[in-house]
PDB file of C-alpha atoms in Angstrom:
ATOM      1  CA  MET A   1      44.006 -10.325  29.891  1.00 91.00           C
ATOM      2  CA  ARG A   2      46.576  -7.894  31.220  1.00 95.00           C
ATOM      3  CA  ILE A   3      46.796  -4.135  30.708  1.00 98.00           C
ATOM      4  CA  ILE A   4      49.732  -2.041  31.877  1.00 98.00           C
ATOM      5  CA  GLN A   5      48.730   1.560  32.540  1.00 98.00           C
ATOM      6  CA  ILE A   6      51.492   4.146  32.451  1.00 98.00           C
ATOM      7  CA  SER A   7      51.102   7.879  32.849  1.00 98.00           C
ATOM      8  CA  ASP A   8      52.865  11.239  32.927  1.00 98.00           C
ATOM      9  CA  THR A   9      56.114  10.180  31.285  1.00 98.00           C
ATOM     10  CA  HIS A  10      56.953  13.838  30.448  1.00 98.00           C
ATOM     11  CA  LEU A  11      59.531  13.092  27.763  1.00 98.00           C
ATOM     12  CA  SER A  12      61.243  15.702  25.617  1.00 98.00           C
ATOM     13  CA  PRO A  13      64.269  16.052  23.315  1.00 97.00           C
ATOM     14  CA  GLY A  14      64.829  19.655  24.422  1.00 96.00           C
ATOM     15  CA  LYS A  15      64.163  19.259  28.150  1.00 96.00           C
ATOM     16  CA  PRO A  16      65.449  15.752  28.914  1.00 97.00           C
ATOM     17  CA  HIS A  17      65.211  16.025  32.711  1.00 97.00           C
ATOM     18  CA  PHE A  18      63.112  12.863  33.074  1.00 98.00           C
ATOM     19  CA  ASN A  19      64.136  10.902  29.978  1.00 98.00           C
ATOM     20  CA  ASN A  20      66.388   8.567  31.960  1.00 98.00           C
ATOM     21  CA  ASN A  21      63.285   6.898  33.435  1.00 98.00           C
ATOM     22  CA  TRP A  22      62.062   5.700  30.052  1.00 98.00           C
ATOM     23  CA  GLU A  23      64.379   2.718  29.573  1.00 98.00           C
ATOM     24  CA  PRO A  24      63.856   1.238  33.059  1.00 98.00           C
ATOM     25  CA  LEU A  25      60.114   1.659  32.567  1.00 98.00           C
ATOM     26  CA  VAL A  26      60.288  -0.243  29.287  1.00 97.00           C
ATOM     27  CA  GLU A  27      62.290  -3.057  30.898  1.00 97.00           C
ATOM     28  CA  TRP A  28      59.742  -3.352  33.686  1.00 97.00           C
ATOM     29  CA  ILE A  29      56.881  -3.440  31.162  1.00 97.00           C
ATOM     30  CA  LYS A  30      58.552  -6.272  29.265  1.00 96.00           C
ATOM     31  CA  GLU A  31      58.807  -8.315  32.463  1.00 96.00           C
ATOM     32  CA  GLN A  32      55.040  -8.046  33.022  1.00 96.00           C
ATOM     33  CA  LYS A  33      54.172  -9.489  29.582  1.00 96.00           C
ATOM     34  CA  PRO A  34      51.068  -7.329  29.062  1.00 97.00           C
ATOM     35  CA  ASP A  35      48.533  -7.789  26.271  1.00 96.00           C
ATOM     36  CA  LEU A  36      48.074  -4.024  25.942  1.00 97.00           C
ATOM     37  CA  ILE A  37      49.582  -0.769  27.252  1.00 98.00           C
ATOM     38  CA  ILE A  38      47.439   2.290  27.932  1.00 98.00           C
ATOM     39  CA  HIS A  39      49.092   5.674  28.478  1.00 98.00           C
ATOM     40  CA  THR A  40      46.832   8.061  30.389  1.00 98.00           C
ATOM     41  CA  GLY A  41      48.387  11.276  29.191  1.00 97.00           C
ATOM     42  CA  ASP A  42      51.163  13.832  29.566  1.00 98.00           C
ATOM     43  CA  LEU A  43      53.374  11.898  27.219  1.00 98.00           C
ATOM     44  CA  ALA A  44      55.509  14.986  26.714  1.00 98.00           C
ATOM     45  CA  VAL A  45      56.919  17.953  28.571  1.00 97.00           C
ATOM     46  CA  ASP A  46      55.192  20.415  26.221  1.00 95.00           C
ATOM     47  CA  GLY A  47      53.485  18.649  23.351  1.00 96.00           C
ATOM     48  CA  ALA A  48      50.767  21.290  23.498  1.00 96.00           C
ATOM     49  CA  ASP A  49      53.124  23.838  21.919  1.00 95.00           C
ATOM     50  CA  VAL A  50      56.267  21.955  20.832  1.00 96.00           C
ATOM     51  CA  GLU A  51      55.598  19.548  17.980  1.00 97.00           C
ATOM     52  CA  LYS A  52      59.034  17.954  18.364  1.00 97.00           C
ATOM     53  CA  ASP A  53      58.024  16.753  21.826  1.00 98.00           C
ATOM     54  CA  LEU A  54      55.161  14.688  20.389  1.00 98.00           C
ATOM     55  CA  LEU A  55      57.351  13.365  17.573  1.00 98.00           C
ATOM     56  CA  PHE A  56      60.044  12.368  20.078  1.00 98.00           C
ATOM     57  CA  CYS A  57      57.494  10.534  22.233  1.00 98.00           C
ATOM     58  CA  ARG A  58      55.936   8.724  19.299  1.00 97.00           C
ATOM     59  CA  ALA A  59      59.322   7.458  18.125  1.00 97.00           C
ATOM     60  CA  LEU A  60      60.045   6.039  21.585  1.00 97.00           C
ATOM     61  CA  PHE A  61      56.622   4.471  22.005  1.00 97.00           C
ATOM     62  CA  ASP A  62      56.813   2.833  18.580  1.00 94.00           C
ATOM     63  CA  GLU A  63      59.719   0.741  19.896  1.00 89.00           C
ATOM     64  CA  LEU A  64      57.556  -0.935  22.550  1.00 94.00           C
ATOM     65  CA  PRO A  65      56.993  -4.673  22.005  1.00 90.00           C
ATOM     66  CA  VAL A  66      53.253  -4.425  22.761  1.00 95.00           C
ATOM     67  CA  ARG A  67      50.517  -2.246  21.246  1.00 96.00           C
ATOM     68  CA  ILE A  68      49.961   1.022  23.083  1.00 97.00           C
ATOM     69  CA  ILE A  69      46.983   3.367  22.978  1.00 98.00           C
ATOM     70  CA  TYR A  70      46.762   6.823  24.493  1.00 98.00           C
ATOM     71  CA  VAL A  71      44.528   9.501  25.923  1.00 98.00           C
ATOM     72  CA  PRO A  72      45.851  13.063  25.911  1.00 98.00           C
ATOM     73  CA  GLY A  73      47.089  15.011  28.921  1.00 98.00           C
ATOM     74  CA  ASN A  74      47.160  18.754  29.476  1.00 97.00           C
ATOM     75  CA  HIS A  75      50.865  18.868  28.585  1.00 96.00           C
ATOM     76  CA  ASP A  76      49.976  17.222  25.261  1.00 97.00           C
ATOM     77  CA  ILE A  77      46.966  19.257  24.066  1.00 97.00           C
ATOM     78  CA  GLY A  78      46.349  21.973  26.665  1.00 95.00           C
ATOM     79  CA  HIS A  79      43.692  22.465  29.316  1.00 95.00           C
ATOM     80  CA  LEU A  80      40.354  24.215  29.863  1.00 93.00           C
ATOM     81  CA  PRO A  81      39.447  27.700  28.575  1.00 93.00           C
ATOM     82  CA  GLY A  82      41.238  30.362  30.582  1.00 91.00           C
ATOM     83  CA  SER A  83      44.423  28.335  31.047  1.00 90.00           C
ATOM     84  CA  HIS A  84      47.670  29.486  29.431  1.00 89.00           C
ATOM     85  CA  GLN A  85      47.355  26.629  26.888  1.00 93.00           C
ATOM     86  CA  PRO A  86      43.645  26.064  26.208  1.00 95.00           C
ATOM     87  CA  VAL A  87      42.685  23.098  24.052  1.00 95.00           C
ATOM     88  CA  ASN A  88      42.077  24.316  20.507  1.00 96.00           C
ATOM     89  CA  ALA A  89      41.778  22.943  16.981  1.00 96.00           C
ATOM     90  CA  GLN A  90      45.500  23.286  16.247  1.00 96.00           C
ATOM     91  CA  ARG A  91      46.601  21.416  19.363  1.00 97.00           C
ATOM     92  CA  LEU A  92      44.048  18.657  18.791  1.00 97.00           C
ATOM     93  CA  ALA A  93      45.123  18.354  15.147  1.00 97.00           C
ATOM     94  CA  ARG A  94      48.767  17.846  16.166  1.00 97.00           C
ATOM     95  CA  TRP A  95      47.723  15.113  18.587  1.00 98.00           C
ATOM     96  CA  HIS A  96      45.593  13.389  15.936  1.00 98.00           C
ATOM     97  CA  GLN A  97      48.380  13.587  13.372  1.00 97.00           C
ATOM     98  CA  HIS A  98      51.231  12.298  15.507  1.00 97.00           C
ATOM     99  CA  ILE A  99      49.615  10.210  18.265  1.00 98.00           C
ATOM    100  CA  GLY A 100      46.063   9.176  17.366  1.00 97.00           C
ATOM    101  CA  PRO A 101      42.432   9.772  18.379  1.00 98.00           C
ATOM    102  CA  ASP A 102      41.728  11.698  21.553  1.00 98.00           C
ATOM    103  CA  ARG A 103      38.855   9.317  22.400  1.00 98.00           C
ATOM    104  CA  TRP A 104      38.393   5.675  21.542  1.00 98.00           C
ATOM    105  CA  ALA A 105      36.540   2.479  22.435  1.00 98.00           C
ATOM    106  CA  GLU A 106      37.375  -1.154  21.869  1.00 96.00           C
ATOM    107  CA  ASP A 107      36.636  -4.593  23.232  1.00 95.00           C
ATOM    108  CA  PHE A 108      39.239  -6.352  25.339  1.00 93.00           C
ATOM    109  CA  GLY A 109      38.252  -9.875  26.264  1.00 90.00           C
ATOM    110  CA  ASN A 110      34.888  -9.586  27.991  1.00 93.00           C
ATOM    111  CA  TRP A 111      35.432  -5.882  28.737  1.00 96.00           C
ATOM    112  CA  ARG A 112      34.750  -2.669  26.854  1.00 97.00           C
ATOM    113  CA  LEU A 113      37.619  -0.185  27.165  1.00 98.00           C
ATOM    114  CA  ILE A 114      36.888   3.507  26.640  1.00 98.00           C
ATOM    115  CA  GLY A 115      39.407   6.321  26.467  1.00 98.00           C
ATOM    116  CA  LEU A 116      38.249   9.894  27.068  1.00 98.00           C
ATOM    117  CA  ASN A 117      39.705  13.315  26.456  1.00 98.00           C
ATOM    118  CA  SER A 118      39.283  14.733  29.968  1.00 98.00           C
ATOM    119  CA  LEU A 119      40.800  18.108  29.045  1.00 97.00           C
ATOM    120  CA  ILE A 120      37.568  19.191  27.345  1.00 98.00           C
ATOM    121  CA  ILE A 121      35.217  17.927  30.080  1.00 97.00           C
ATOM    122  CA  GLY A 122      33.809  21.019  31.767  1.00 95.00           C
ATOM    123  CA  SER A 123      34.662  23.356  28.888  1.00 95.00           C
ATOM    124  CA  ASP A 124      30.996  23.758  27.842  1.00 94.00           C
ATOM    125  CA  GLY A 125      32.076  23.584  24.213  1.00 94.00           C
ATOM    126  CA  GLU A 126      31.051  21.673  21.110  1.00 95.00           C
ATOM    127  CA  GLU A 127      33.900  19.175  21.466  1.00 95.00           C
ATOM    128  CA  GLU A 128      32.784  18.291  24.994  1.00 97.00           C
ATOM    129  CA  GLU A 129      29.185  17.742  23.913  1.00 97.00           C
ATOM    130  CA  ALA A 130      30.226  15.644  20.923  1.00 98.00           C
ATOM    131  CA  GLN A 131      32.366  13.448  23.159  1.00 98.00           C
ATOM    132  CA  PHE A 132      29.558  12.997  25.703  1.00 98.00           C
ATOM    133  CA  LEU A 133      27.061  11.945  23.027  1.00 98.00           C
ATOM    134  CA  TRP A 134      29.657   9.544  21.619  1.00 98.00           C
ATOM    135  CA  LEU A 135      30.271   8.121  25.102  1.00 98.00           C
ATOM    136  CA  GLU A 136      26.551   7.709  25.688  1.00 97.00           C
ATOM    137  CA  ASN A 137      26.227   5.767  22.444  1.00 97.00           C
ATOM    138  CA  GLU A 138      29.224   3.552  23.243  1.00 97.00           C
ATOM    139  CA  LEU A 139      27.851   2.670  26.675  1.00 97.00           C
ATOM    140  CA  GLN A 140      24.423   1.896  25.251  1.00 95.00           C
ATOM    141  CA  ASN A 141      26.042  -0.692  22.988  1.00 94.00           C
ATOM    142  CA  THR A 142      28.062  -2.637  25.563  1.00 93.00           C
ATOM    143  CA  ASP A 143      25.403  -5.360  25.996  1.00 89.00           C
ATOM    144  CA  GLY A 144      25.957  -5.298  29.748  1.00 89.00           C
ATOM    145  CA  ARG A 145      29.678  -5.992  29.588  1.00 94.00           C
ATOM    146  CA  PRO A 146      31.875  -4.402  32.275  1.00 96.00           C
ATOM    147  CA  VAL A 147      33.427  -1.109  31.219  1.00 97.00           C
ATOM    148  CA  ALA A 148      36.800   0.425  32.087  1.00 98.00           C
ATOM    149  CA  ILE A 149      37.242   4.159  31.499  1.00 98.00           C
ATOM    150  CA  PHE A 150      40.715   5.631  30.979  1.00 98.00           C
ATOM    151  CA  ALA A 151      41.298   9.392  31.184  1.00 98.00           C
ATOM    152  CA  HIS A 152      44.040  11.801  32.166  1.00 98.00           C
ATOM    153  CA  LYS A 153      42.220  13.666  34.937  1.00 98.00           C
ATOM    154  CA  PRO A 154      40.517  11.941  37.867  1.00 98.00           C
ATOM    155  CA  LEU A 155      36.800  12.418  38.424  1.00 97.00           C
ATOM    156  CA  PHE A 156      37.492  13.978  41.815  1.00 97.00           C
ATOM    157  CA  VAL A 157      40.387  14.713  44.158  1.00 97.00           C
ATOM    158  CA  ASP A 158      39.341  14.736  47.801  1.00 96.00           C
ATOM    159  CA  LYS A 159      35.673  13.678  47.804  1.00 95.00           C
ATOM    160  CA  PRO A 160      33.363  12.218  45.114  1.00 96.00           C
ATOM    161  CA  ASP A 161      30.895  15.101  45.405  1.00 96.00           C
ATOM    162  CA  GLU A 162      33.347  17.937  46.101  1.00 95.00           C
ATOM    163  CA  GLY A 163      33.228  21.418  44.639  1.00 96.00           C
ATOM    164  CA  ASP A 164      35.420  22.791  41.872  1.00 94.00           C
ATOM    165  CA  THR A 165      39.089  21.845  42.365  1.00 93.00           C
ATOM    166  CA  GLY A 166      40.246  23.789  39.321  1.00 90.00           C
ATOM    167  CA  TYR A 167      43.335  22.341  37.654  1.00 90.00           C
ATOM    168  CA  TRP A 168      43.158  19.047  39.532  1.00 93.00           C
ATOM    169  CA  GLY A 169      39.785  17.379  38.920  1.00 94.00           C
ATOM    170  CA  ILE A 170      36.566  17.525  36.883  1.00 97.00           C
ATOM    171  CA  ARG A 171      34.124  20.382  37.434  1.00 96.00           C
ATOM    172  CA  PRO A 172      31.064  19.422  39.509  1.00 97.00           C
ATOM    173  CA  ALA A 173      28.309  19.701  36.883  1.00 97.00           C
ATOM    174  CA  ALA A 174      30.254  17.769  34.262  1.00 97.00           C
ATOM    175  CA  ARG A 175      31.324  15.198  36.852  1.00 97.00           C
ATOM    176  CA  GLN A 176      27.728  14.573  37.975  1.00 97.00           C
ATOM    177  CA  ARG A 177      26.629  14.183  34.374  1.00 97.00           C
ATOM    178  CA  HIS A 178      29.207  11.424  33.947  1.00 98.00           C
ATOM    179  CA  TYR A 179      28.277   9.806  37.270  1.00 97.00           C
ATOM    180  CA  ASP A 180      24.655   9.593  36.096  1.00 97.00           C
ATOM    181  CA  LEU A 181      25.657   8.077  32.776  1.00 97.00           C
ATOM    182  CA  PHE A 182      28.040   5.578  34.366  1.00 97.00           C
ATOM    183  CA  ALA A 183      25.360   4.524  36.868  1.00 96.00           C
ATOM    184  CA  ALA A 184      23.060   3.518  34.004  1.00 95.00           C
ATOM    185  CA  HIS A 185      25.673   1.123  32.652  1.00 95.00           C
ATOM    186  CA  ASN A 186      28.187  -1.371  33.968  1.00 94.00           C
ATOM    187  CA  VAL A 187      31.125   1.010  34.466  1.00 97.00           C
ATOM    188  CA  ARG A 188      33.440  -0.745  36.917  1.00 96.00           C
ATOM    189  CA  LEU A 189      36.724   1.129  36.645  1.00 97.00           C
ATOM    190  CA  HIS A 190      37.915   4.712  36.113  1.00 98.00           C
ATOM    191  CA  ALA A 191      41.700   4.897  35.719  1.00 98.00           C
ATOM    192  CA  SER A 192      43.525   8.213  35.454  1.00 98.00           C
ATOM    193  CA  GLY A 193      46.867   9.973  35.936  1.00 98.00           C
ATOM    194  CA  HIS A 194      47.627  13.719  36.150  1.00 97.00           C
ATOM    195  CA  LEU A 195      48.138  14.114  39.923  1.00 96.00           C
ATOM    196  CA  HIS A 196      51.506  12.312  40.188  1.00 97.00           C
ATOM    197  CA  ARG A 197      50.085  10.328  43.100  1.00 97.00           C
ATOM    198  CA  ALA A 198      49.213   6.651  43.525  1.00 98.00           C
ATOM    199  CA  HIS A 199      45.742   6.183  44.966  1.00 98.00           C
ATOM    200  CA  ALA A 200      42.824   3.747  44.928  1.00 98.00           C
ATOM    201  CA  THR A 201      39.302   4.409  46.167  1.00 97.00           C
ATOM    202  CA  VAL A 202      35.686   3.613  45.333  1.00 97.00           C
ATOM    203  CA  ALA A 203      33.036   6.166  44.403  1.00 96.00           C
ATOM    204  CA  HIS A 204      29.459   5.480  43.322  1.00 94.00           C
ATOM    205  CA  GLY A 205      30.353   1.819  42.899  1.00 94.00           C
ATOM    206  CA  ILE A 206      33.294   2.576  40.581  1.00 97.00           C
ATOM    207  CA  GLU A 207      36.884   1.607  41.359  1.00 97.00           C
ATOM    208  CA  CYS A 208      38.880   4.826  40.920  1.00 98.00           C
ATOM    209  CA  ILE A 209      42.599   4.367  40.340  1.00 98.00           C
ATOM    210  CA  TRP A 210      45.251   7.081  40.078  1.00 98.00           C
ATOM    211  CA  CYS A 211      48.276   5.835  38.211  1.00 98.00           C
ATOM    212  CA  PRO A 212      51.562   7.208  39.559  1.00 98.00           C
ATOM    213  CA  ALA A 213      53.805   9.058  37.146  1.00 98.00           C
ATOM    214  CA  SER A 214      56.980   7.504  35.804  1.00 98.00           C
ATOM    215  CA  SER A 215      58.755  10.876  35.483  1.00 98.00           C
ATOM    216  CA  PHE A 216      58.819  12.792  38.771  1.00 97.00           C
ATOM    217  CA  ILE A 217      57.158  13.378  42.111  1.00 96.00           C
ATOM    218  CA  VAL A 218      55.986  16.757  43.376  1.00 95.00           C
ATOM    219  CA  GLY A 219      56.876  18.135  46.789  1.00 91.00           C
ATOM    220  CA  ASN A 220      55.696  21.216  48.650  1.00 88.00           C
ATOM    221  CA  MET A 221      55.135  23.318  45.529  1.00 85.00           C
ATOM    222  CA  GLU A 222      51.626  21.875  45.219  1.00 82.00           C
ATOM    223  CA  ARG A 223      48.923  21.501  47.846  1.00 85.00           C
ATOM    224  CA  ASP A 224      48.756  18.219  49.696  1.00 87.00           C
ATOM    225  CA  LEU A 225      46.788  15.616  47.754  1.00 92.00           C
ATOM    226  CA  PRO A 226      45.549  12.138  48.629  1.00 94.00           C
ATOM    227  CA  GLY A 227      47.681   9.139  47.749  1.00 95.00           C
ATOM    228  CA  GLN A 228      51.363   8.260  47.755  1.00 96.00           C
ATOM    229  CA  ARG A 229      54.273  10.111  46.201  1.00 96.00           C
ATOM    230  CA  ILE A 230      55.818   7.221  44.278  1.00 98.00           C
ATOM    231  CA  LEU A 231      56.899   6.491  40.712  1.00 98.00           C
ATOM    232  CA  GLY A 232      55.422   3.475  39.004  1.00 98.00           C
ATOM    233  CA  ALA A 233      52.582   2.070  36.948  1.00 98.00           C
ATOM    234  CA  VAL A 234      49.385   0.046  37.308  1.00 98.00           C
ATOM    235  CA  ILE A 235      48.624  -3.544  36.344  1.00 98.00           C
ATOM    236  CA  HIS A 236      44.992  -4.209  35.407  1.00 98.00           C
ATOM    237  CA  ASP A 237      44.093  -7.883  35.056  1.00 96.00           C
ATOM    238  CA  LEU A 238      40.643  -7.709  33.469  1.00 93.00           C
ATOM    239  CA  ASP A 239      38.769 -10.983  33.720  1.00 86.00           C
ATOM    240  CA  ASP A 240      35.429 -11.935  35.261  1.00 80.00           C
ATOM    241  CA  ASN A 241      36.838 -10.839  38.620  1.00 81.00           C
ATOM    242  CA  PHE A 242      39.236  -8.035  37.778  1.00 89.00           C
ATOM    243  CA  ARG A 243      42.290  -7.139  39.827  1.00 95.00           C
ATOM    244  CA  THR A 244      44.146  -3.839  39.844  1.00 97.00           C
ATOM    245  CA  GLU A 245      47.592  -3.379  41.376  1.00 98.00           C
ATOM    246  CA  ILE A 246      49.490  -0.119  41.759  1.00 98.00           C
ATOM    247  CA  VAL A 247      53.205  -0.896  41.504  1.00 98.00           C
ATOM    248  CA  GLU A 248      56.119   1.203  42.691  1.00 98.00           C
ATOM    249  CA  ILE A 249      59.012   0.650  40.272  1.00 98.00           C
ATOM    250  CA  ALA A 250      62.263   0.802  42.214  1.00 98.00           C
ATOM    251  CA  SER A 251      64.432   1.275  39.113  1.00 98.00           C
ATOM    252  CA  LEU A 252      62.893   4.680  38.353  1.00 98.00           C
ATOM    253  CA  THR A 253      64.755   7.760  39.577  1.00 98.00           C
ATOM    254  CA  PRO A 254      62.516   9.826  41.905  1.00 97.00           C
ATOM    255  CA  HIS A 255      63.145  13.247  40.381  1.00 97.00           C
ATOM    256  CA  LEU A 256      61.613  16.064  42.448  1.00 96.00           C
ATOM    257  CA  LEU A 257      59.824  18.610  40.275  1.00 95.00           C
ATOM    258  CA  ASP A 258      60.326  21.366  42.837  1.00 94.00           C
ATOM    259  CA  ASP A 259      64.064  21.331  42.103  1.00 94.00           C
ATOM    260  CA  VAL A 260      63.738  21.869  38.334  1.00 93.00           C
ATOM    261  CA  ALA A 261      60.281  23.405  37.799  1.00 92.00           C
ATOM    262  CA  HIS A 262      61.792  26.771  36.878  1.00 90.00           C
ATOM    263  CA  GLU A 263      63.721  25.064  34.054  1.00 90.00           C
ATOM    264  CA  VAL A 264      61.102  22.615  32.841  1.00 90.00           C
ATOM    265  CA  TYR A 265      57.695  24.192  33.489  1.00 80.00           C
ATOM    266  CA  PRO A 266      58.051  27.915  34.158  1.00 69.00           C
ATOM    267  CA  LYS A 267      54.413  28.498  33.149  1.00 57.00           C
ATOM    268  CA  HIS A 268      53.298  25.430  35.111  1.00 49.00           C
ATOM    269  CA  THR A 269      54.928  26.907  38.211  1.00 43.00           C
ATOM    270  CA  GLU A 270      53.055  30.188  37.763  1.00 42.00           C
ATOM    271  CA  ASP A 271      49.749  28.376  37.241  1.00 44.00           C
ATOM    272  CA  SER A 272      50.272  26.140  40.275  1.00 39.00           C
ATOM    273  CA  VAL A 273      50.855  29.148  42.501  1.00 35.00           C
ATOM    274  CA  LYS A 274      47.755  30.829  41.080  1.00 39.00           C
ATOM    275  CA  VAL A 275      45.576  27.730  41.571  1.00 37.00           C
ATOM    276  CA  SER A 276      46.814  27.238  45.143  1.00 34.00           C
ATOM    277  CA  ALA A 277      46.078  30.868  45.946  1.00 33.00           C
ATOM    278  CA  GLU A 278      42.557  30.643  44.490  1.00 37.00           C
ATOM    279  CA  GLU A 279      41.808  27.485  46.468  1.00 33.00           C
ATOM    280  CA  SER A 280      42.952  29.054  49.725  1.00 30.00           C
ATOM    281  CA  ASN A 281      40.582  32.032  49.328  1.00 30.00           C
TER     282      ASN A 281
END
């Protein structure tokens, strides 16, 4: 059973800087003959505030020949409290209306697949607690089957038990709470996007995969992160002995965000500078 994971497509009708990578991505997906596609967030350039961005993405994704399911990214629904676009009821409602649930679980062969909304993890709000209780219940009903978790943000960036990395990863207390829950069940895989890097590592017995973006790479405007600066996707073959392969897709144009950030993400640029400054203090 084959899953293609894609991430960070950053599509938009008003800011089409990365739209030319969509068609070659679709052609590559068709060649792989997947049973399912999972998008790990940042479908849009600014779906958090521009409804047309989400509508544009949904129309494109509906043309795919295989079923696709999604988890939201920060450019789709916003980020933690204190960010310039915090997740709120209005942003979540737009996602639910145009894209689908922000968390989900389903069986896939012998596996249980679970999608999480990572943009509320660490918010200390009611939505976060409701999702955790839901996740706990889902894991308790897996009957020992292996579990693959899909989310936008990785559990950690540099080290499994690191401190707070702000914008990049999950806050320490929330991360440990998930580690403890995963350890009590057969969680084998955590697959994410967000960092525009390709990376594979193991933490607490879990295979942690960062899916590369299909839209752009980031240069010196962000701090150095683990992994490779490539564009691509991930193939997950989930059987009794699962295999995960990060694939660089040569037909994708390696746009450099640094060159167009002032046009595409003016607020993102400001936040990145702020985060980098905070981390250096």
